[in-house]
Amino acid sequence: MANTAARPTEAPGHPGIQDPAEHRDPGQVIGPPSWGQLPPAGTAPRGVRLGAAHLCLRLWVWFLTDGQEPLCPSHQELVISSLAPSWRVLLGRLSCQLLDMALKERLRTWKRVFCWLILLAFGLLGLLQYGLPLVRHLEALIPMGVCPSARMALLRDNFTGLLNPWARPDVLTCTSWGAPIIWDGTFDPAVAQQEALQQNLTIGLTVFAVGRYLEKYLARFLETAERHFMVGQRVVYYVFTERPAAVPRVALARGRRLRVERVARERRWQDVSMQRMRTLHEALGGRLGREAHFVLCMDVDQHFRGAFGPEVLAESVAQLHAWHYHWPRRLLPYERDARSAAALAPGEGDFYYHAAVFGGSVAALRGLTAQCARGQRQDRERGLEARWHDESHLNKFFWLHKPAKVLSPEFCWSPEIGRRAEIRRPRLLWAPKEYALLRD
């Protein structure tokens, strides 16, 4: 006869672990199991291990987002599945090792585990901040935020009319002060092109090519600009250099002109960067200001890859930095020396803007360059130099005077970062940085 003796009931989903409900006394209050009741190291159920992985991930994202972005369970699964297989394995192994360590050593409190998880979060953060390539893609998991529906319906652009922020639900398409963040798919380039032609605009593009930067980058910058920058519009290029005779000859389309302005050669490359605002302010008050309606100012060590049209124009335009657009505000590299005119206090700042691209109307740029040049002069008088030179002062200006339009990283992208799902159509690409060769 078959043995029909009753067997202990197993806990659902965990073979081998008895259900405590089978043996408890009526009315007994069941609390969390003690460490002695948990299975030995290396035998934790799969659900517990997955929970540890989720806890590790949630703590890391919570730390990076100032505790403002808790992950719901569905978001956890999405983030876990979006990780590359190697990172899923690594995250799982680290989480399981922490859990197994707790089980093996019979820790008396959860504080020890919590400390290990915090250390892990700091370790990942340190690797991220110091630029290890394999860790850089983890920052893509940091949420950018969502534009409120009430504000999205009101987003307009002075060249493209009503924008379509719903076309990009994967990214932030507006700022807290109501300015649009321009991503591919949120505007109609044909409408922007027609609007600029109807206004009969002339658009200025300024670039500084000093020292070895002239031979290394200027020719490609101008050649690609002719193929992609404001095609069909009237354009005037302004090249600032200490060697006007060395500026390469580039075939220009009808309605496009090249002006070369001589500047003094500075002793240090930092001084070239710092003097740019003063030089631009003077040019905007002269011929450049009389010729152009809108002006864009760019670095020379980059080249155009896609259409860069009138959709970027506005009264004042700022560019999100490709390396920092996912970072929480407290990690952004603002100037923190309170003695500097460029300093931002903790809690100040909106985004981190890149000085490789900025622009606006002539009047707005005159105000921007005047304030930045004044702040640099005050720093020099105090024997100070901002951490990122004119870029630090630019970020201070845009904190005090919000830009009317913000360009997404698609408009100035670094190939060193690698592929990102949200970067659909890069318009301007950084050239390889060869500082040791170019800066003396």
Short mmCIF file of C-alpha atoms in Angstrom, two decimals:
data_model
loop_
_atom_site.label_atom_id
_atom_site.label_comp_id
_atom_site.label_asym_id
_atom_site.label_seq_id
_atom_site.Cartn_x
_atom_site.Cartn_y
_atom_site.Cartn_z
CA MET A 1 0.00 0.00 0.00
CA ALA A 2 1.28 3.42 -0.88
CA ASN A 3 2.49 5.58 1.93
CA THR A 4 -0.20 8.21 2.45
CA ALA A 5 1.38 9.96 5.39
CA ALA A 6 0.98 13.74 5.22
CA ARG A 7 4.00 15.68 4.00
CA PRO A 8 4.99 19.12 5.17
CA THR A 9 3.58 21.77 2.86
CA GLU A 10 6.23 23.59 0.80
CA ALA A 11 6.22 27.36 0.50
CA PRO A 12 4.83 28.43 -2.90
CA GLY A 13 7.61 28.99 -5.45
CA HIS A 14 10.36 27.79 -3.08
CA PRO A 15 10.76 23.97 -3.13
CA GLY A 16 12.38 22.60 -0.03
CA ILE A 17 11.27 25.41 2.28
CA GLN A 18 8.39 24.45 4.55
CA ASP A 19 5.41 26.73 4.85
CA PRO A 20 5.44 28.06 8.44
CA ALA A 21 1.62 28.29 8.36
CA GLU A 22 1.51 24.47 8.53
CA HIS A 23 2.88 24.35 12.08
CA ARG A 24 2.05 27.64 13.78
CA ASP A 25 -0.35 27.86 16.71
CA PRO A 26 -3.68 29.63 16.21
CA GLY A 27 -3.38 33.32 17.01
CA GLN A 28 0.40 33.25 16.78
CA VAL A 29 1.83 36.50 15.38
CA ILE A 30 4.29 35.81 12.63
CA GLY A 31 7.08 38.34 12.25
CA PRO A 32 10.05 38.49 9.88
CA PRO A 33 12.29 35.40 10.06
CA SER A 34 15.46 35.60 12.09
CA TRP A 35 18.82 35.04 10.41
CA GLY A 36 18.89 31.56 11.87
CA GLN A 37 15.70 30.66 9.96
CA LEU A 38 17.03 31.74 6.56
CA PRO A 39 18.59 29.18 4.20
CA PRO A 40 22.39 28.87 4.23
CA ALA A 41 24.71 30.87 1.98
CA GLY A 42 24.44 30.09 -1.72
CA THR A 43 20.93 28.55 -1.41
CA ALA A 44 18.81 31.70 -1.23
CA PRO A 45 15.65 31.34 -3.35
CA ARG A 46 15.68 32.94 -6.77
CA GLY A 47 13.00 35.44 -5.74
CA VAL A 48 15.13 36.62 -2.82
CA ARG A 49 18.16 37.01 -5.07
CA LEU A 50 16.15 38.99 -7.62
CA GLY A 51 14.83 41.15 -4.80
CA ALA A 52 18.39 41.86 -3.71
CA ALA A 53 19.30 42.85 -7.26
CA HIS A 54 16.30 45.20 -7.37
CA LEU A 55 17.21 46.69 -3.99
CA CYS A 56 20.79 47.32 -5.14
CA LEU A 57 19.57 48.98 -8.35
CA ARG A 58 16.96 51.09 -6.57
CA LEU A 59 19.47 52.37 -4.02
CA TRP A 60 21.91 53.32 -6.78
CA VAL A 61 19.30 55.21 -8.85
CA TRP A 62 17.84 56.83 -5.72
CA PHE A 63 21.29 58.12 -4.74
CA LEU A 64 22.02 59.55 -8.18
CA THR A 65 18.65 61.32 -8.44
CA ASP A 66 18.70 62.99 -5.01
CA GLY A 67 15.99 60.63 -3.81
CA GLN A 68 13.49 62.15 -6.24
CA GLU A 69 13.08 59.25 -8.68
CA PRO A 70 11.88 56.06 -6.93
CA LEU A 71 11.43 53.15 -9.30
CA CYS A 72 8.08 51.42 -9.52
CA PRO A 73 8.14 47.60 -9.99
CA SER A 74 7.39 47.83 -13.72
CA HIS A 75 10.19 50.39 -14.13
CA GLN A 76 12.55 48.08 -12.23
CA GLU A 77 11.87 45.25 -14.66
CA LEU A 78 12.33 47.64 -17.61
CA VAL A 79 15.68 48.87 -16.28
CA ILE A 80 16.90 45.34 -15.47
CA SER A 81 15.95 44.11 -18.97
CA SER A 82 17.56 47.13 -20.66
CA LEU A 83 20.96 46.40 -19.16
CA ALA A 84 23.47 44.61 -21.33
CA PRO A 85 23.72 40.89 -20.41
CA SER A 86 27.18 41.37 -18.94
CA TRP A 87 25.91 44.13 -16.64
CA ARG A 88 22.89 42.08 -15.58
CA VAL A 89 25.23 39.26 -14.64
CA LEU A 90 27.56 41.63 -12.79
CA LEU A 91 24.72 43.32 -10.91
CA GLY A 92 23.19 39.97 -10.02
CA ARG A 93 26.48 38.53 -8.81
CA LEU A 94 27.26 41.58 -6.68
CA SER A 95 23.78 41.51 -5.12
CA CYS A 96 23.93 37.78 -4.45
CA GLN A 97 27.39 38.06 -2.93
CA LEU A 98 26.09 40.70 -0.53
CA LEU A 99 23.11 38.52 0.40
CA ASP A 100 25.19 35.36 0.77
CA MET A 101 27.68 37.24 2.94
CA ALA A 102 24.84 38.27 5.24
CA LEU A 103 23.50 34.72 5.40
CA LYS A 104 26.90 33.15 6.03
CA GLU A 105 28.03 35.49 8.76
CA ARG A 106 24.65 35.57 10.53
CA LEU A 107 24.60 39.37 10.71
CA ARG A 108 22.50 40.66 13.58
CA THR A 109 21.02 43.71 11.82
CA TRP A 110 20.29 44.95 8.32
CA LYS A 111 22.54 47.95 8.89
CA ARG A 112 25.57 45.98 7.74
CA VAL A 113 23.88 45.08 4.45
CA PHE A 114 22.72 48.65 3.97
CA CYS A 115 26.30 49.92 4.43
CA TRP A 116 27.58 47.49 1.81
CA LEU A 117 24.94 48.65 -0.66
CA ILE A 118 25.84 52.29 -0.04
CA LEU A 119 29.50 51.46 -0.64
CA LEU A 120 28.54 49.74 -3.88
CA ALA A 121 26.57 52.82 -4.96
CA PHE A 122 29.55 55.06 -4.22
CA GLY A 123 31.84 52.71 -6.14
CA LEU A 124 29.63 52.78 -9.23
CA LEU A 125 29.30 56.55 -8.92
CA GLY A 126 33.07 56.97 -8.72
CA LEU A 127 33.61 54.83 -11.79
CA LEU A 128 30.95 56.79 -13.62
CA GLN A 129 32.38 60.18 -12.73
CA TYR A 130 35.92 59.26 -13.71
CA GLY A 131 34.83 58.09 -17.13
CA LEU A 132 35.40 54.35 -17.40
CA PRO A 133 33.80 53.55 -20.78
CA LEU A 134 31.99 50.40 -19.65
CA VAL A 135 30.31 52.24 -16.82
CA ARG A 136 29.30 55.31 -18.85
CA HIS A 137 26.18 53.67 -20.15
CA LEU A 138 24.77 53.24 -16.70
CA GLU A 139 24.05 56.97 -16.60
CA ALA A 140 21.46 56.41 -19.34
CA LEU A 141 19.37 54.73 -16.62
CA ILE A 142 19.07 58.03 -14.73
CA PRO A 143 15.62 59.46 -15.61
CA MET A 144 15.59 62.85 -17.35
CA GLY A 145 12.10 63.76 -16.18
CA VAL A 146 8.86 64.26 -18.07
CA CYS A 147 7.35 67.45 -19.45
CA PRO A 148 3.94 68.12 -17.78
CA SER A 149 1.01 67.63 -20.15
CA ALA A 150 -0.39 71.07 -19.38
CA ARG A 151 2.87 72.70 -20.44
CA MET A 152 3.40 70.48 -23.51
CA ALA A 153 0.20 71.75 -25.12
CA LEU A 154 1.51 75.32 -24.95
CA LEU A 155 4.99 74.74 -26.37
CA ARG A 156 5.58 76.94 -29.39
CA ASP A 157 8.65 77.93 -31.32
CA ASN A 158 9.26 81.21 -33.11
CA PHE A 159 10.31 79.36 -36.28
CA THR A 160 8.50 76.01 -36.22
CA GLY A 161 5.17 77.07 -34.67
CA LEU A 162 3.56 74.46 -32.46
CA LEU A 163 6.00 71.78 -31.41
CA ASN A 164 5.22 68.10 -31.05
CA PRO A 165 6.77 67.09 -27.71
CA TRP A 166 4.58 63.96 -27.55
CA ALA A 167 6.67 62.52 -30.38
CA ARG A 168 9.55 62.00 -27.91
CA PRO A 169 8.14 60.53 -24.69
CA ASP A 170 11.58 59.01 -23.96
CA VAL A 171 13.23 62.37 -23.22
CA LEU A 172 12.59 65.70 -21.51
CA THR A 173 11.16 68.11 -24.09
CA CYS A 174 10.64 71.26 -22.03
CA THR A 175 12.20 73.20 -19.16
CA SER A 176 10.64 74.26 -15.87
CA TRP A 177 10.31 77.82 -17.23
CA GLY A 178 8.47 76.72 -20.38
CA ALA A 179 11.27 76.78 -22.97
CA PRO A 180 11.34 73.93 -25.51
CA ILE A 181 14.17 71.40 -25.61
CA ILE A 182 14.61 70.62 -29.29
CA TRP A 183 14.91 66.92 -30.17
CA ASP A 184 14.64 65.21 -33.52
CA GLY A 185 10.97 64.56 -34.23
CA THR A 186 9.56 67.44 -32.18
CA PHE A 187 9.64 70.00 -35.02
CA ASP A 188 8.98 70.27 -38.75
CA PRO A 189 12.24 71.36 -40.48
CA ALA A 190 10.36 72.42 -43.62
CA VAL A 191 8.24 74.88 -41.63
CA ALA A 192 11.36 76.30 -39.96
CA GLN A 193 13.10 76.71 -43.30
CA GLN A 194 10.14 78.53 -44.84
CA GLU A 195 9.71 80.81 -41.84
CA ALA A 196 13.37 81.87 -41.94
CA LEU A 197 13.14 82.62 -45.67
CA GLN A 198 10.02 84.73 -45.15
CA GLN A 199 11.81 86.78 -42.49
CA ASN A 200 14.72 87.36 -44.92
CA LEU A 201 17.29 86.55 -42.24
CA THR A 202 21.07 86.60 -42.27
CA ILE A 203 22.60 84.16 -39.81
CA GLY A 204 26.11 84.59 -38.44
CA LEU A 205 28.40 81.73 -37.42
CA THR A 206 31.52 82.57 -35.40
CA VAL A 207 34.49 80.30 -34.77
CA PHE A 208 37.94 80.82 -33.23
CA ALA A 209 40.86 79.06 -34.97
CA VAL A 210 44.02 79.98 -33.11
CA GLY A 211 47.39 78.23 -33.11
CA ARG A 212 47.44 74.64 -34.33
CA TYR A 213 43.64 74.46 -34.21
CA LEU A 214 43.57 76.34 -37.53
CA GLU A 215 45.41 73.67 -39.55
CA LYS A 216 43.86 70.76 -37.68
CA TYR A 217 40.16 71.62 -37.72
CA LEU A 218 39.11 74.74 -39.62
CA ALA A 219 38.95 73.36 -43.17
CA ARG A 220 36.69 70.45 -42.22
CA PHE A 221 34.53 72.67 -40.05
CA LEU A 222 33.84 75.09 -42.93
CA GLU A 223 33.42 72.38 -45.57
CA THR A 224 30.85 70.47 -43.55
CA ALA A 225 29.10 73.71 -42.59
CA GLU A 226 28.56 74.42 -46.27
CA ARG A 227 26.83 71.04 -46.62
CA HIS A 228 24.68 71.13 -43.47
CA PHE A 229 24.53 74.54 -41.75
CA MET A 230 21.50 76.70 -42.62
CA VAL A 231 21.35 75.35 -46.17
CA GLY A 232 19.38 77.73 -48.39
CA GLN A 233 19.76 80.66 -45.97
CA ARG A 234 22.00 83.72 -46.06
CA VAL A 235 25.02 83.02 -43.87
CA VAL A 236 28.11 85.00 -42.89
CA TYR A 237 31.03 83.09 -41.36
CA TYR A 238 33.32 84.96 -38.97
CA VAL A 239 36.70 83.29 -38.39
CA PHE A 240 38.84 84.78 -35.62
CA THR A 241 42.53 83.90 -35.95
CA GLU A 242 45.99 85.37 -35.47
CA ARG A 243 46.98 84.20 -39.00
CA PRO A 244 44.40 85.41 -41.54
CA ALA A 245 46.56 84.38 -44.51
CA ALA A 246 46.45 80.72 -43.38
CA VAL A 247 42.66 80.45 -43.46
CA PRO A 248 41.76 77.79 -46.08
CA ARG A 249 39.78 78.71 -49.18
CA VAL A 250 36.38 77.01 -49.18
CA ALA A 251 33.86 77.16 -52.02
CA LEU A 252 30.80 79.00 -50.73
CA ALA A 253 27.25 78.80 -52.03
CA ARG A 254 25.38 81.84 -53.24
CA GLY A 255 24.41 84.24 -50.45
CA ARG A 256 27.13 83.00 -48.08
CA ARG A 257 30.24 85.00 -47.13
CA LEU A 258 33.42 84.45 -45.12
CA ARG A 259 34.94 87.18 -42.94
CA VAL A 260 38.32 86.80 -41.26
CA GLU A 261 39.10 88.85 -38.16
CA ARG A 262 42.59 89.08 -36.69
CA VAL A 263 43.04 88.45 -32.97
CA ALA A 264 46.14 88.49 -30.79
CA ARG A 265 47.85 85.19 -30.02
CA GLU A 266 47.56 84.48 -26.31
CA ARG A 267 50.33 82.87 -24.29
CA ARG A 268 48.13 80.10 -22.85
CA TRP A 269 45.22 78.21 -24.41
CA GLN A 270 43.15 79.08 -21.34
CA ASP A 271 43.57 82.76 -22.20
CA VAL A 272 42.27 82.13 -25.73
CA SER A 273 39.12 80.65 -24.21
CA MET A 274 38.81 83.42 -21.66
CA GLN A 275 39.22 86.21 -24.21
CA ARG A 276 36.53 84.85 -26.51
CA MET A 277 33.65 86.62 -24.77
CA ARG A 278 35.33 90.02 -24.92
CA THR A 279 36.22 89.57 -28.61
CA LEU A 280 32.69 88.46 -29.50
CA HIS A 281 31.21 91.41 -27.63
CA GLU A 282 33.30 93.82 -29.66
CA ALA A 283 32.44 92.08 -32.96
CA LEU A 284 28.72 92.10 -32.18
CA GLY A 285 28.96 95.83 -31.65
CA GLY A 286 30.62 96.23 -35.06
CA ARG A 287 30.20 94.75 -38.53
CA LEU A 288 28.96 91.34 -37.36
CA GLY A 289 26.13 92.99 -35.43
CA ARG A 290 25.12 95.03 -38.48
CA GLU A 291 25.23 92.08 -40.91
CA ALA A 292 23.45 89.33 -38.97
CA HIS A 293 20.07 89.02 -37.26
CA PHE A 294 20.94 85.87 -35.31
CA VAL A 295 24.41 84.58 -34.42
CA LEU A 296 25.61 81.13 -33.36
CA CYS A 297 29.01 80.78 -31.67
CA MET A 298 30.82 77.45 -31.98
CA ASP A 299 34.10 75.70 -31.21
CA VAL A 300 36.24 74.79 -34.21
CA ASP A 301 37.17 71.25 -33.10
CA GLN A 302 33.93 69.68 -34.36
CA HIS A 303 32.25 69.04 -37.69
CA PHE A 304 28.70 68.94 -39.03
CA ARG A 305 27.08 65.56 -39.67
CA GLY A 306 23.41 66.41 -40.22
CA ALA A 307 21.06 69.29 -41.01
CA PHE A 308 21.57 72.25 -38.65
CA GLY A 309 18.78 74.59 -39.67
CA PRO A 310 16.63 77.52 -38.50
CA GLU A 311 14.89 75.31 -35.92
CA VAL A 312 17.82 76.15 -33.58
CA LEU A 313 17.24 79.91 -33.70
CA ALA A 314 15.71 81.88 -30.83
CA GLU A 315 16.28 85.04 -28.80
CA SER A 316 18.78 83.07 -26.67
CA VAL A 317 19.95 79.51 -27.28
CA ALA A 318 21.80 77.11 -24.97
CA GLN A 319 23.22 73.65 -25.71
CA LEU A 320 22.90 70.68 -23.32
CA HIS A 321 26.33 69.16 -22.66
CA ALA A 322 26.56 65.67 -24.15
CA TRP A 323 28.53 64.29 -21.20
CA HIS A 324 26.28 65.68 -18.47
CA TYR A 325 22.66 65.81 -19.64
CA HIS A 326 21.64 62.75 -17.57
CA TRP A 327 23.49 63.75 -14.40
CA PRO A 328 21.71 64.96 -11.26
CA ARG A 329 22.28 68.62 -10.52
CA ARG A 330 24.52 68.10 -7.49
CA LEU A 331 27.10 66.29 -9.66
CA LEU A 332 27.28 68.89 -12.44
CA PRO A 333 30.72 70.58 -12.78
CA TYR A 334 29.66 74.13 -11.97
CA GLU A 335 32.15 76.59 -10.50
CA ARG A 336 31.91 76.14 -6.72
CA ASP A 337 34.47 78.67 -5.47
CA ALA A 338 32.24 81.29 -3.88
CA ARG A 339 34.85 83.99 -4.59
CA SER A 340 34.40 83.58 -8.37
CA ALA A 341 31.87 85.58 -10.36
CA ALA A 342 30.92 82.30 -12.07
CA ALA A 343 30.11 80.48 -8.81
CA LEU A 344 26.82 78.65 -8.34
CA ALA A 345 25.79 77.65 -4.84
CA PRO A 346 24.54 74.13 -4.03
CA GLY A 347 20.97 73.83 -5.28
CA GLU A 348 21.49 76.41 -8.05
CA GLY A 349 21.64 75.62 -11.75
CA ASP A 350 19.17 74.00 -14.14
CA PHE A 351 21.26 72.03 -16.66
CA TYR A 352 24.94 72.03 -17.58
CA TYR A 353 25.37 73.91 -20.85
CA HIS A 354 28.19 73.43 -23.34
CA ALA A 355 30.12 76.49 -24.53
CA ALA A 356 30.82 74.71 -27.86
CA VAL A 357 27.41 75.98 -29.09
CA PHE A 358 25.43 79.00 -27.93
CA GLY A 359 23.69 81.85 -29.67
CA GLY A 360 20.71 84.14 -30.07
CA SER A 361 19.79 87.53 -31.42
CA VAL A 362 22.50 90.16 -31.70
CA ALA A 363 21.04 92.16 -28.80
CA ALA A 364 20.76 89.11 -26.51
CA LEU A 365 24.29 87.97 -27.32
CA ARG A 366 25.64 91.43 -26.62
CA GLY A 367 24.21 91.17 -23.12
CA LEU A 368 25.51 87.62 -22.62
CA THR A 369 29.06 88.35 -23.75
CA ALA A 370 29.19 91.60 -21.76
CA GLN A 371 28.24 89.89 -18.50
CA CYS A 372 30.57 86.92 -19.05
CA ALA A 373 33.50 89.21 -19.96
CA ARG A 374 32.80 91.34 -16.89
CA GLY A 375 32.79 88.27 -14.64
CA GLN A 376 36.09 87.06 -16.13
CA ARG A 377 37.65 90.49 -15.55
CA GLN A 378 36.52 90.45 -11.90
CA ASP A 379 38.04 86.99 -11.43
CA ARG A 380 41.36 88.10 -12.91
CA GLU A 381 41.47 91.08 -10.55
CA ARG A 382 41.01 88.66 -7.65
CA GLY A 383 43.63 86.25 -8.97
CA LEU A 384 41.00 83.61 -9.78
CA GLU A 385 40.25 81.45 -12.81
CA ALA A 386 36.95 79.60 -13.13
CA ARG A 387 37.12 75.82 -13.33
CA TRP A 388 35.93 75.61 -16.95
CA HIS A 389 36.82 79.17 -17.98
CA ASP A 390 34.23 80.88 -20.21
CA GLU A 391 31.92 77.84 -19.97
CA SER A 392 31.59 78.34 -16.21
CA HIS A 393 30.59 81.97 -16.74
CA LEU A 394 28.16 80.93 -19.50
CA ASN A 395 26.42 78.55 -17.10
CA LYS A 396 26.16 81.29 -14.48
CA PHE A 397 24.59 83.62 -17.06
CA PHE A 398 21.99 81.05 -18.16
CA TRP A 399 21.09 80.35 -14.54
CA LEU A 400 20.31 84.04 -14.03
CA HIS A 401 18.84 84.63 -17.52
CA LYS A 402 17.00 81.52 -18.71
CA PRO A 403 17.53 80.63 -22.39
CA ALA A 404 14.51 80.85 -24.69
CA LYS A 405 15.46 77.55 -26.35
CA VAL A 406 17.60 74.59 -25.33
CA LEU A 407 19.19 72.27 -27.88
CA SER A 408 19.32 68.57 -27.10
CA PRO A 409 22.68 66.70 -27.20
CA GLU A 410 21.78 65.62 -30.75
CA PHE A 411 22.94 69.07 -31.86
CA CYS A 412 26.43 68.63 -30.37
CA TRP A 413 27.31 64.99 -29.73
CA SER A 414 30.52 63.23 -28.68
CA PRO A 415 31.16 59.93 -30.52
CA GLU A 416 33.31 58.82 -27.56
CA ILE A 417 30.14 58.33 -25.52
CA GLY A 418 28.93 55.69 -27.95
CA ARG A 419 25.43 54.95 -29.14
CA ARG A 420 22.43 56.14 -27.15
CA ALA A 421 18.85 55.24 -27.99
CA GLU A 422 17.65 58.83 -27.55
CA ILE A 423 20.30 60.26 -29.91
CA ARG A 424 18.57 59.52 -33.20
CA ARG A 425 20.20 62.00 -35.55
CA PRO A 426 23.43 63.74 -34.47
CA ARG A 427 23.87 67.12 -36.17
CA LEU A 428 27.32 68.20 -34.95
CA LEU A 429 30.07 65.83 -33.81
CA TRP A 430 33.08 66.48 -31.61
CA ALA A 431 36.42 65.84 -33.26
CA PRO A 432 38.97 63.68 -31.38
CA LYS A 433 40.62 65.76 -28.67
CA GLU A 434 44.40 65.89 -29.13
CA TYR A 435 45.27 68.33 -26.37
CA ALA A 436 48.85 67.18 -25.97
CA LEU A 437 49.52 67.95 -29.62
CA LEU A 438 47.47 71.13 -30.00
CA ARG A 439 48.00 72.93 -26.71
CA ASP A 440 51.46 74.24 -25.86
#
